Amino acid sequence: HKDLVYAVAWSHDGETFASGSADRSVILWTEQHEGTLKYRYSTQNCWLSLHNGFFFSSHSDAIQCLAFSPVTSILLSCAMGDFGLWSSDEKNVQKQRINGRCSSCAWNRDGSLFAIGTHDGFVHIKKAGNIVRLPLPYPLLSY
């Protein structure tokens, strides 16, 4: 990375971990500490070619949090105002804007839904294509 690392997460099989940075990049690492740049923001067209012929869109702001699905290789990454679902098995990226600055993210045990906490005091829960926005009594921070 070329800037501060804000987030790390292990894959469900324990063989890979991801790191996300203020430089808007995510690197996948092996247990042997070999890193592969997975995606980085491009100021020209926001797409970056990967080593296996996959193309992934990237975030336009610093990566705030990361979470691997507990049952698949899907990685949830959150930036200031959007989140992405990344998989090396697919060429398309599921990326979506979100209201509020992301501060934390997590999957449920069976990988059927995930939650994103935002600085404006809401938790956004995504299940089956829908996002439910739940207010909290105070802003959410995760360290």
PDB file of C-alpha atoms in Angstrom, residues 3-110:
ATOM      1  CA  ASP A   3      -0.975   5.019   2.408  1.00  0.00           C
ATOM      2  CA  LEU A   4      -2.514   4.032   5.762  1.00  0.00           C
ATOM      3  CA  VAL A   5      -4.178   0.616   5.998  1.00  0.00           C
ATOM      4  CA  TYR A   6      -7.637   0.973   7.545  1.00  0.00           C
ATOM      5  CA  ALA A   7      -8.981  -2.563   7.233  1.00  0.00           C
ATOM      6  CA  VAL A   8      -7.941  -6.226   7.187  1.00  0.00           C
ATOM      7  CA  ALA A   9     -10.029  -9.395   6.930  1.00  0.00           C
ATOM      8  CA  TRP A  10      -9.359 -13.158   6.689  1.00  0.00           C
ATOM      9  CA  SER A  11     -11.109 -15.360   4.132  1.00  0.00           C
ATOM     10  CA  HIS A  12     -13.378 -18.140   5.428  1.00  0.00           C
ATOM     11  CA  ASP A  13     -10.837 -20.835   4.497  1.00  0.00           C
ATOM     12  CA  GLY A  14      -8.025 -19.036   6.343  1.00  0.00           C
ATOM     13  CA  GLU A  15      -5.674 -19.097   3.344  1.00  0.00           C
ATOM     14  CA  THR A  16      -6.015 -15.459   2.272  1.00  0.00           C
ATOM     15  CA  PHE A  17      -6.459 -12.125   3.930  1.00  0.00           C
ATOM     16  CA  ALA A  18      -7.300  -8.767   2.404  1.00  0.00           C
ATOM     17  CA  SER A  19      -6.056  -5.324   3.351  1.00  0.00           C
ATOM     18  CA  GLY A  20      -7.752  -2.056   2.416  1.00  0.00           C
ATOM     19  CA  SER A  21      -6.089   1.319   2.417  1.00  0.00           C
ATOM     20  CA  ALA A  22      -6.499   5.071   2.210  1.00  0.00           C
ATOM     21  CA  ASP A  23      -4.862   4.713  -1.219  1.00  0.00           C
ATOM     22  CA  ARG A  24      -8.200   3.175  -2.380  1.00  0.00           C
ATOM     23  CA  SER A  25      -6.660  -0.227  -3.019  1.00  0.00           C
ATOM     24  CA  VAL A  26      -7.350  -3.724  -1.757  1.00  0.00           C
ATOM     25  CA  ILE A  27      -4.544  -6.277  -1.686  1.00  0.00           C
ATOM     26  CA  LEU A  28      -5.118 -10.001  -1.223  1.00  0.00           C
ATOM     27  CA  TRP A  29      -2.336 -11.712   0.722  1.00  0.00           C
ATOM     28  CA  THR A  30      -1.321 -15.363   1.119  1.00  0.00           C
ATOM     29  CA  GLU A  31      -0.024 -16.914   4.332  1.00  0.00           C
ATOM     30  CA  GLN A  32       3.454 -16.577   2.799  1.00  0.00           C
ATOM     31  CA  HIS A  33       2.957 -12.776   2.830  1.00  0.00           C
ATOM     32  CA  GLU A  34       2.754 -12.559  -0.964  1.00  0.00           C
ATOM     33  CA  GLY A  35       0.411  -9.752  -1.945  1.00  0.00           C
ATOM     34  CA  THR A  36      -1.635  -9.393  -5.124  1.00  0.00           C
ATOM     35  CA  LEU A  37      -3.162  -6.032  -5.924  1.00  0.00           C
ATOM     36  CA  LYS A  38      -6.823  -6.792  -6.432  1.00  0.00           C
ATOM     37  CA  TYR A  39      -8.111  -3.373  -7.415  1.00  0.00           C
ATOM     38  CA  ARG A  40      -7.269   0.297  -7.202  1.00  0.00           C
ATOM     39  CA  TYR A  41      -9.112   3.447  -8.177  1.00  0.00           C
ATOM     40  CA  SER A  42      -8.274   4.632 -11.679  1.00  0.00           C
ATOM     41  CA  THR A  43      -8.844   8.312 -12.399  1.00  0.00           C
ATOM     42  CA  GLN A  44      -9.339   7.587 -16.104  1.00  0.00           C
ATOM     43  CA  ASN A  45     -12.198   5.091 -16.211  1.00  0.00           C
ATOM     44  CA  CYS A  46     -12.506   3.437 -12.778  1.00  0.00           C
ATOM     45  CA  TRP A  47     -11.709  -0.036 -14.155  1.00  0.00           C
ATOM     46  CA  LEU A  48      -8.537  -2.048 -13.666  1.00  0.00           C
ATOM     47  CA  SER A  49      -7.483  -5.260 -15.407  1.00  0.00           C
ATOM     48  CA  LEU A  50      -6.453  -8.155 -13.180  1.00  0.00           C
ATOM     49  CA  HIS A  51      -4.002 -11.007 -13.687  1.00  0.00           C
ATOM     50  CA  ASN A  52      -6.654 -13.656 -14.468  1.00  0.00           C
ATOM     51  CA  GLY A  53      -8.516 -11.633 -17.067  1.00  0.00           C
ATOM     52  CA  PHE A  54     -11.062 -10.320 -14.566  1.00  0.00           C
ATOM     53  CA  PHE A  55     -12.006  -6.651 -14.439  1.00  0.00           C
ATOM     54  CA  PHE A  56     -13.077  -5.008 -11.230  1.00  0.00           C
ATOM     55  CA  SER A  57     -14.441  -1.557 -10.563  1.00  0.00           C
ATOM     56  CA  SER A  58     -12.884   0.177  -7.610  1.00  0.00           C
ATOM     57  CA  HIS A  59     -13.836   2.686  -4.961  1.00  0.00           C
ATOM     58  CA  SER A  60     -13.225   6.401  -5.383  1.00  0.00           C
ATOM     59  CA  ASP A  61     -12.423   6.939  -1.686  1.00  0.00           C
ATOM     60  CA  ALA A  62     -10.388   5.260   1.048  1.00  0.00           C
ATOM     61  CA  ILE A  63     -11.365   1.703   1.971  1.00  0.00           C
ATOM     62  CA  GLN A  64     -12.961   1.884   5.442  1.00  0.00           C
ATOM     63  CA  CYS A  65     -13.752  -1.766   6.205  1.00  0.00           C
ATOM     64  CA  LEU A  66     -13.613  -5.276   4.716  1.00  0.00           C
ATOM     65  CA  ALA A  67     -15.370  -8.569   5.443  1.00  0.00           C
ATOM     66  CA  PHE A  68     -15.216 -11.927   3.666  1.00  0.00           C
ATOM     67  CA  SER A  69     -18.362 -14.016   3.431  1.00  0.00           C
ATOM     68  CA  PRO A  70     -18.161 -16.893   5.931  1.00  0.00           C
ATOM     69  CA  VAL A  71     -19.163 -19.442   3.265  1.00  0.00           C
ATOM     70  CA  THR A  72     -17.865 -18.154  -0.110  1.00  0.00           C
ATOM     71  CA  SER A  73     -14.952 -16.180  -1.538  1.00  0.00           C
ATOM     72  CA  ILE A  74     -17.020 -12.978  -1.783  1.00  0.00           C
ATOM     73  CA  LEU A  75     -15.360  -9.933  -0.234  1.00  0.00           C
ATOM     74  CA  LEU A  76     -17.440  -7.007   1.009  1.00  0.00           C
ATOM     75  CA  SER A  77     -15.527  -3.730   0.846  1.00  0.00           C
ATOM     76  CA  CYS A  78     -16.805  -0.368   2.030  1.00  0.00           C
ATOM     77  CA  ALA A  79     -15.532   3.108   1.229  1.00  0.00           C
ATOM     78  CA  MET A  80     -16.853   6.503   2.290  1.00  0.00           C
ATOM     79  CA  GLY A  81     -20.150   6.345   0.406  1.00  0.00           C
ATOM     80  CA  ASP A  82     -20.386   3.007  -1.365  1.00  0.00           C
ATOM     81  CA  PHE A  83     -19.783  -0.699  -0.977  1.00  0.00           C
ATOM     82  CA  GLY A  84     -18.749  -3.444  -3.351  1.00  0.00           C
ATOM     83  CA  LEU A  85     -19.093  -7.217  -3.479  1.00  0.00           C
ATOM     84  CA  TRP A  86     -16.017  -8.727  -5.110  1.00  0.00           C
ATOM     85  CA  SER A  87     -15.453 -12.289  -6.262  1.00  0.00           C
ATOM     86  CA  SER A  88     -12.670 -13.811  -8.337  1.00  0.00           C
ATOM     87  CA  ASP A  89     -15.304 -16.217  -9.697  1.00  0.00           C
ATOM     88  CA  GLU A  90     -17.222 -13.439 -11.492  1.00  0.00           C
ATOM     89  CA  LYS A  91     -16.252 -10.730 -13.957  1.00  0.00           C
ATOM     90  CA  ASN A  92     -18.934  -8.301 -12.773  1.00  0.00           C
ATOM     91  CA  VAL A  93     -18.813  -6.304  -9.574  1.00  0.00           C
ATOM     92  CA  GLN A  94     -21.898  -5.589  -7.519  1.00  0.00           C
ATOM     93  CA  LYS A  95     -21.311  -2.042  -6.324  1.00  0.00           C
ATOM     94  CA  GLN A  96     -23.837   0.244  -4.681  1.00  0.00           C
ATOM     95  CA  ARG A  97     -23.968   3.735  -3.166  1.00  0.00           C
ATOM     96  CA  ILE A  98     -24.936   4.012   0.479  1.00  0.00           C
ATOM     97  CA  ASN A  99     -26.143   6.975   2.553  1.00  0.00           C
ATOM     98  CA  GLY A 100     -23.610   7.857   5.202  1.00  0.00           C
ATOM     99  CA  ARG A 101     -19.904   7.228   5.661  1.00  0.00           C
ATOM    100  CA  CYS A 102     -19.199   3.520   6.206  1.00  0.00           C
ATOM    101  CA  SER A 103     -17.407   2.657   9.429  1.00  0.00           C
ATOM    102  CA  SER A 104     -17.886  -1.099   9.892  1.00  0.00           C
ATOM    103  CA  CYS A 105     -19.210  -4.169   8.102  1.00  0.00           C
ATOM    104  CA  ALA A 106     -19.944  -7.813   8.903  1.00  0.00           C
ATOM    105  CA  TRP A 107     -21.696 -10.906   7.487  1.00  0.00           C
ATOM    106  CA  ASN A 108     -24.065 -13.178   9.357  1.00  0.00           C
ATOM    107  CA  ARG A 109     -23.015 -16.783   9.998  1.00  0.00           C
ATOM    108  CA  ASP A 110     -24.555 -18.378   6.885  1.00  0.00           C
TER     109      ASP A 110
END
